[in-house]
């Protein structure tokens, strides 16, 4: 339901409230959406409590607060809940005066909750009203996802009674359903017994009720006559100490039940009389509803802020994980780009094949002082040896692939180690479909193709640049492949970082390659060719590493964490408070 749909429904419902109510419904619908948008997928400290609180708020907004705001004049819903074996179902049957719900003789009892209402109030409990997730049925069933509706003239108009499962059931589904039903109540009728009144679980529910100002009545059931004074006094003190001193306390003496499973009418007369009074007095009934509703609205707004904080922590954690992964790959990428520009590539096999291609090591070593004299010698050396150019290309191919793979492996390892330092990162690493600590399996194939494509691109650059020079002696002498190899060497031209003999050898390689290219194309064209070839290589390597780091960043992107969600949630909570204060001012 959108905010506009809810607002329209609020304005058209029988007995629906004023513009202030419409404003509140709109604010609450937006708060529910903002809560839903604030996803908390990462395992961070305190996230379990935040998730539980978030689920609780969303459920109460959907099951109670928003439907109730839209149908403020609906009958008062009293949910009867409490401990295992406290006699809830027997109490409900006795209040109605007939058997409408089945007591659980065997524990745990799994059955659908039962809502008893006056026939005239049937329209208030349709599928689109309170507890919309529960299917409406008219018969007894063991399906906890169903809500059995029972119409009875014994229940006064303006009142409905719902029998909920045990809050301390050993069956989790029963406990969850009980909490859901109690959260949808205008009035909690909490049933306990002389033997169970101090149990911890029921008091956790009562503490939550006091925290959000829910209207509560307590029934001390199955109480032996000689224990009434002691137990009732102690229970009253416990209620007072926990913020429930104004809650009515009813006592039902221990007694046998009739063949129909009902208590004597006199034992429940006080409770029944109080409920009938609420049903008959619209003002008193409205006060109970408003007390619970105001408390739920106030609590929803207040509890939304810690959830917004948790969502912000999620966003910050995602940002940190992303930065760690990107940084690891950026370091590796810079290392590759440096190695392809500082002369590192002009070593080993590449250098050896280049020396074979240009002639001898002596040629290179003496090049700086006799470039002009040796040009003709070089031309003679390369004539008729295209296969030697291919050898250089193959060596460059292998060298670049190895460089890319080595640095990709180191980047993957660094990124994984960074993530493993964090709880959130460890969870993502564990859930990842592939081994993130290694380069991707298809990187070798992609690197091979990328390097080949780059080399083909360099050849095309040379071919295009020499289109009008193909009939010249120099172009024919060197050939497209030979000039392309020379351009690749120029791309690796800088000798920064090399030491000793490597400076002269690698430097000579670069100078010779550049002189050859200049002899054909001219110095300005050579500079342009080298810049374009270097940019093309960088683009190819960046694309490879973008795919590699995406294995990490895609993991955090698929979490669906919206960086703006925390602030939207805070704003939505503030709008609810503003609407509440405005309504109080008008009142």
Coordinates of C-alpha atoms in Angstrom, one line a residue, residues 133-446:
X133 CA -1.2 -11.6 6.6
X134 CA -3.6 -14.1 8.4
X135 CA -6.1 -15.8 6.1
X136 CA -9.7 -15.5 7.4
X137 CA -11.5 -18.8 8.0
X138 CA -14.8 -19.7 9.6
X139 CA -13.8 -23.2 10.9
X140 CA -11.3 -24.6 13.4
X141 CA -7.9 -25.4 11.9
X142 CA -4.4 -26.2 12.9
X143 CA -3.0 -23.7 10.4
X144 CA -1.1 -20.9 12.4
X145 CA -1.4 -18.7 9.2
X146 CA -5.1 -18.5 9.5
X147 CA -7.4 -16.5 11.7
X148 CA -10.7 -18.2 12.7
X149 CA -13.6 -15.7 12.9
X150 CA -16.5 -16.6 15.2
X151 CA -19.6 -14.4 15.3
X152 CA -21.4 -14.5 18.7
X153 CA -24.2 -12.4 20.2
X154 CA -22.7 -13.1 23.6
X155 CA -19.9 -10.6 22.7
X156 CA -21.2 -7.0 22.9
X157 CA -20.9 -4.8 19.8
X158 CA -17.7 -2.7 19.9
X159 CA -15.6 -5.5 21.4
X160 CA -13.7 -8.5 20.0
X161 CA -11.8 -11.1 21.9
X162 CA -8.9 -13.0 20.4
X163 CA -7.4 -16.2 21.9
X164 CA -3.7 -16.2 21.2
X165 CA -1.1 -19.1 21.6
X166 CA 1.2 -19.4 24.6
X167 CA 3.9 -16.8 24.7
X168 CA 6.3 -19.4 26.2
X169 CA 5.3 -22.3 24.0
X170 CA 8.1 -24.8 23.3
X171 CA 7.1 -24.5 19.6
X172 CA 8.7 -21.4 18.0
X173 CA 5.8 -20.9 15.5
X174 CA 3.4 -20.5 18.5
X175 CA 5.7 -18.0 20.2
X176 CA 6.1 -15.9 17.0
X177 CA 2.4 -15.9 16.4
X178 CA 1.6 -15.0 20.0
X179 CA 4.0 -12.0 19.8
X180 CA 2.4 -10.9 16.5
X181 CA -1.1 -11.1 17.9
X182 CA -0.3 -9.2 21.1
X183 CA 1.4 -6.5 19.0
X184 CA -2.0 -6.1 17.2
X185 CA -4.0 -5.7 20.3
X186 CA -5.8 -2.6 21.6
X187 CA -5.9 -4.3 25.0
X188 CA -3.8 -7.1 26.4
X189 CA -5.6 -9.4 28.7
X190 CA -2.6 -11.2 30.2
X191 CA -3.5 -14.5 31.8
X192 CA -1.2 -16.2 34.3
X193 CA -1.7 -18.5 37.3
X194 CA -0.6 -18.7 40.9
X195 CA 2.0 -21.2 39.9
X196 CA 3.3 -19.3 36.9
X197 CA 2.9 -15.6 37.6
X198 CA 6.6 -14.9 38.2
X199 CA 7.9 -16.7 35.0
X200 CA 10.4 -14.6 33.0
X201 CA 8.9 -14.9 29.5
X202 CA 5.5 -13.4 30.3
X203 CA 7.2 -10.5 32.1
X204 CA 9.3 -9.7 29.0
X205 CA 6.1 -9.2 27.1
X206 CA 4.7 -7.1 30.0
X207 CA 7.8 -5.0 30.0
X208 CA 7.4 -4.3 26.3
X209 CA 3.8 -3.4 26.9
X210 CA 4.7 -0.9 29.6
X211 CA 7.5 0.5 27.4
X212 CA 5.0 1.4 24.6
X213 CA 2.1 2.3 26.9
X214 CA -0.1 -0.6 25.8
X215 CA -3.3 -0.9 27.7
X216 CA -3.0 -4.1 29.9
X217 CA -5.3 -6.0 32.2
X218 CA -3.9 -9.0 34.1
X219 CA -5.9 -12.1 35.1
X220 CA -4.5 -14.2 37.9
X221 CA -6.2 -17.5 37.1
X222 CA -6.5 -20.8 38.9
X223 CA -5.7 -19.2 42.3
X224 CA -6.3 -21.3 45.4
X225 CA -8.4 -19.4 48.0
X226 CA -5.7 -19.6 50.6
X227 CA -3.1 -18.1 48.3
X228 CA -5.1 -15.2 46.9
X229 CA -4.0 -12.6 49.4
X230 CA -0.3 -13.5 49.2
X231 CA 0.0 -14.0 45.5
X232 CA -2.2 -11.1 44.5
X233 CA -0.3 -8.7 46.7
X234 CA 3.1 -9.9 45.3
X235 CA 1.8 -9.7 41.7
X236 CA 0.5 -6.2 42.3
X237 CA 3.9 -5.1 43.6
X238 CA 5.6 -6.6 40.6
X239 CA 3.2 -4.8 38.2
X240 CA 3.8 -1.5 39.9
X241 CA 7.6 -1.9 39.8
X242 CA 7.4 -2.5 36.1
X243 CA 5.3 0.5 35.2
X244 CA 1.9 -1.3 35.2
X245 CA 0.5 -0.1 38.5
X246 CA -2.7 1.2 36.7
X247 CA -3.4 -2.1 35.0
X248 CA -6.6 -3.8 36.3
X249 CA -5.9 -7.0 38.2
X250 CA -8.6 -9.7 38.1
X251 CA -8.5 -12.9 40.2
X252 CA -10.2 -16.1 39.2
X253 CA -10.4 -18.7 41.9
X254 CA -9.3 -22.2 41.3
X255 CA -12.4 -24.2 40.3
X256 CA -13.6 -27.2 38.2
X257 CA -15.1 -26.6 34.8
X258 CA -18.4 -27.7 33.4
X259 CA -18.9 -30.5 30.9
X260 CA -18.7 -27.8 28.2
X261 CA -15.4 -26.7 29.6
X262 CA -16.7 -23.5 31.1
X263 CA -16.0 -21.8 34.4
X264 CA -18.9 -20.7 36.6
X265 CA -20.3 -17.4 35.4
X266 CA -19.7 -15.9 38.8
X267 CA -15.9 -16.5 38.5
X268 CA -15.6 -14.4 35.4
X269 CA -18.4 -11.9 36.1
X270 CA -16.0 -9.1 37.1
X271 CA -13.9 -9.4 34.0
X272 CA -17.0 -9.7 31.8
X273 CA -18.6 -6.7 33.4
X274 CA -15.5 -4.6 32.8
X275 CA -15.3 -5.6 29.2
X276 CA -19.0 -4.9 28.6
X277 CA -18.5 -1.4 30.2
X278 CA -15.7 -0.7 27.7
X279 CA -17.8 -1.9 24.8
X280 CA -20.8 0.3 25.9
X281 CA -18.8 3.4 26.7
X282 CA -17.4 4.8 23.4
X283 CA -15.3 7.4 25.3
X284 CA -13.7 4.7 27.5
X285 CA -13.2 2.4 24.6
X286 CA -11.6 5.2 22.6
X287 CA -9.3 6.1 25.5
X288 CA -8.0 2.5 25.6
X289 CA -7.5 2.4 21.9
X290 CA -5.8 5.8 21.8
X291 CA -3.5 4.9 24.7
X292 CA -2.2 1.8 23.0
X293 CA -2.1 3.4 19.5
X294 CA -0.3 6.5 20.7
X295 CA 2.2 4.4 22.6
X296 CA 2.8 2.2 19.5
X297 CA 3.3 5.3 17.2
X298 CA 5.6 7.0 19.7
X299 CA 7.7 3.8 20.1
X300 CA 7.9 3.2 16.4
X301 CA 9.3 6.6 15.8
X302 CA 11.7 6.4 18.7
X303 CA 13.0 2.9 17.8
X304 CA 13.5 3.8 14.2
X305 CA 16.5 6.0 15.0
X306 CA 18.7 3.1 16.3
X307 CA 17.8 1.1 13.2
X308 CA 18.8 4.1 11.0
X309 CA 22.1 4.1 12.9
X310 CA 22.5 0.4 12.2
X311 CA 21.8 1.0 8.6
X312 CA 24.3 3.8 8.5
X313 CA 26.9 1.4 10.0
X314 CA 26.1 -1.1 7.2
X315 CA 26.7 1.6 4.6
X316 CA 30.0 2.6 6.2
X317 CA 31.1 -1.0 6.4
X318 CA 30.2 -1.5 2.7
X319 CA 32.2 1.6 1.8
X320 CA 35.2 0.3 3.7
X321 CA 35.0 -3.1 2.1
X322 CA 34.7 -1.5 -1.3
X323 CA 37.7 0.8 -0.6
X324 CA 39.8 -2.1 0.6
X325 CA 39.2 -4.1 -2.5
X326 CA 39.6 -1.2 -4.9
X327 CA 42.8 -0.1 -3.2
X328 CA 44.3 -3.6 -3.5
X329 CA 43.6 -3.7 -7.3
X330 CA 44.7 -0.1 -7.7
X331 CA 48.1 -0.9 -6.2
X332 CA 48.5 -3.8 -8.6
X333 CA 47.3 -1.7 -11.6
X334 CA 49.8 1.0 -10.9
X335 CA 52.5 -1.6 -10.6
X336 CA 51.7 -2.9 -14.1
X337 CA 51.5 0.5 -15.6
X338 CA 54.8 1.4 -14.1
X339 CA 56.4 -1.8 -15.3
X340 CA 55.2 -1.1 -18.8
X341 CA 56.7 2.4 -18.8
X342 CA 59.9 2.2 -16.7
X343 CA 61.9 -0.3 -18.9
X344 CA 61.0 -3.3 -16.8
X345 CA 59.5 -5.0 -19.8
X346 CA 62.8 -4.6 -21.8
X347 CA 64.5 -7.4 -19.9
X348 CA 64.9 -11.1 -20.2
X349 CA 63.2 -12.8 -23.1
X350 CA 61.9 -9.6 -24.6
X351 CA 65.4 -8.0 -24.7
X352 CA 67.0 -11.1 -26.1
X353 CA 64.5 -11.4 -28.9
X354 CA 64.8 -7.6 -29.7
X355 CA 68.6 -8.0 -29.8
X356 CA 68.2 -10.9 -32.3
X357 CA 65.9 -8.8 -34.4
X358 CA 68.1 -5.7 -34.6
X359 CA 71.4 -7.6 -35.0
X360 CA 73.9 -7.8 -32.2
X361 CA 74.4 -6.5 -28.7
X362 CA 77.4 -4.5 -30.0
X363 CA 75.0 -2.6 -32.2
X364 CA 72.9 -1.6 -29.2
X365 CA 75.9 -0.8 -27.0
X366 CA 77.4 1.6 -29.4
X367 CA 74.2 3.0 -30.7
X368 CA 74.2 6.3 -28.7
X369 CA 77.4 7.5 -30.3
X370 CA 76.9 6.2 -33.8
X371 CA 73.1 6.1 -34.5
X372 CA 73.5 7.7 -37.9
X373 CA 76.3 5.4 -39.1
X374 CA 74.5 2.3 -38.0
X375 CA 71.2 3.0 -39.6
X376 CA 72.1 1.4 -42.8
X377 CA 73.6 -1.6 -40.9
X378 CA 70.3 -2.0 -39.1
X379 CA 68.3 -1.9 -42.3
X380 CA 70.5 -4.7 -43.7
X381 CA 70.1 -6.7 -40.5
X382 CA 66.3 -6.7 -40.6
X383 CA 65.8 -7.3 -44.3
X384 CA 64.3 -10.6 -45.0
X385 CA 63.7 -11.6 -41.3
X386 CA 60.0 -11.0 -40.5
X387 CA 60.0 -14.1 -38.4
X388 CA 62.4 -12.4 -35.9
X389 CA 59.8 -9.5 -35.5
X390 CA 57.2 -12.2 -34.6
X391 CA 59.6 -13.6 -32.0
X392 CA 59.8 -10.2 -30.3
X393 CA 56.0 -9.9 -30.5
X394 CA 55.6 -13.4 -28.9
X395 CA 58.1 -12.5 -26.1
X396 CA 56.2 -9.2 -25.4
X397 CA 52.9 -11.2 -25.4
X398 CA 54.2 -13.7 -22.9
X399 CA 55.8 -11.0 -20.7
X400 CA 52.7 -8.8 -20.5
X401 CA 50.5 -11.8 -19.8
X402 CA 52.8 -12.9 -17.0
X403 CA 52.9 -9.4 -15.6
X404 CA 49.2 -9.1 -15.5
X405 CA 48.6 -12.5 -14.0
X406 CA 51.2 -12.0 -11.2
X407 CA 49.8 -8.7 -10.1
X408 CA 46.2 -9.9 -10.4
X409 CA 47.0 -12.8 -8.1
X410 CA 48.7 -10.5 -5.6
X411 CA 45.7 -8.0 -5.7
X412 CA 43.2 -10.8 -5.1
X413 CA 45.2 -12.0 -2.1
X414 CA 45.6 -8.5 -0.6
X415 CA 41.8 -7.8 -1.0
X416 CA 40.9 -11.1 0.6
X417 CA 43.2 -10.6 3.5
X418 CA 41.7 -7.1 4.1
X419 CA 38.2 -8.5 4.1
X420 CA 39.1 -11.3 6.4
X421 CA 40.1 -8.8 9.1
X422 CA 36.4 -7.8 9.4
X423 CA 33.3 -9.8 10.5
X424 CA 31.3 -8.5 7.6
X425 CA 34.1 -9.3 5.1
X426 CA 34.5 -12.8 6.4
X427 CA 30.8 -13.5 5.9
X428 CA 31.0 -12.3 2.3
X429 CA 34.1 -14.3 1.6
X430 CA 32.5 -17.4 3.0
X431 CA 29.4 -16.9 0.9
X432 CA 31.2 -16.0 -2.3
X433 CA 30.6 -18.4 -5.2
X434 CA 34.3 -18.4 -6.2
X435 CA 37.7 -18.3 -4.5
X436 CA 38.2 -14.6 -4.2
X437 CA 41.8 -15.0 -2.9
X438 CA 42.9 -16.1 -6.4
X439 CA 42.6 -14.3 -9.8
X440 CA 39.5 -15.4 -11.7
X441 CA 39.8 -18.6 -13.7
X442 CA 39.3 -17.0 -17.1
X443 CA 41.8 -14.2 -16.5
X444 CA 44.6 -15.9 -18.4
X445 CA 42.4 -16.3 -21.4
X446 CA 41.2 -12.7 -21.2

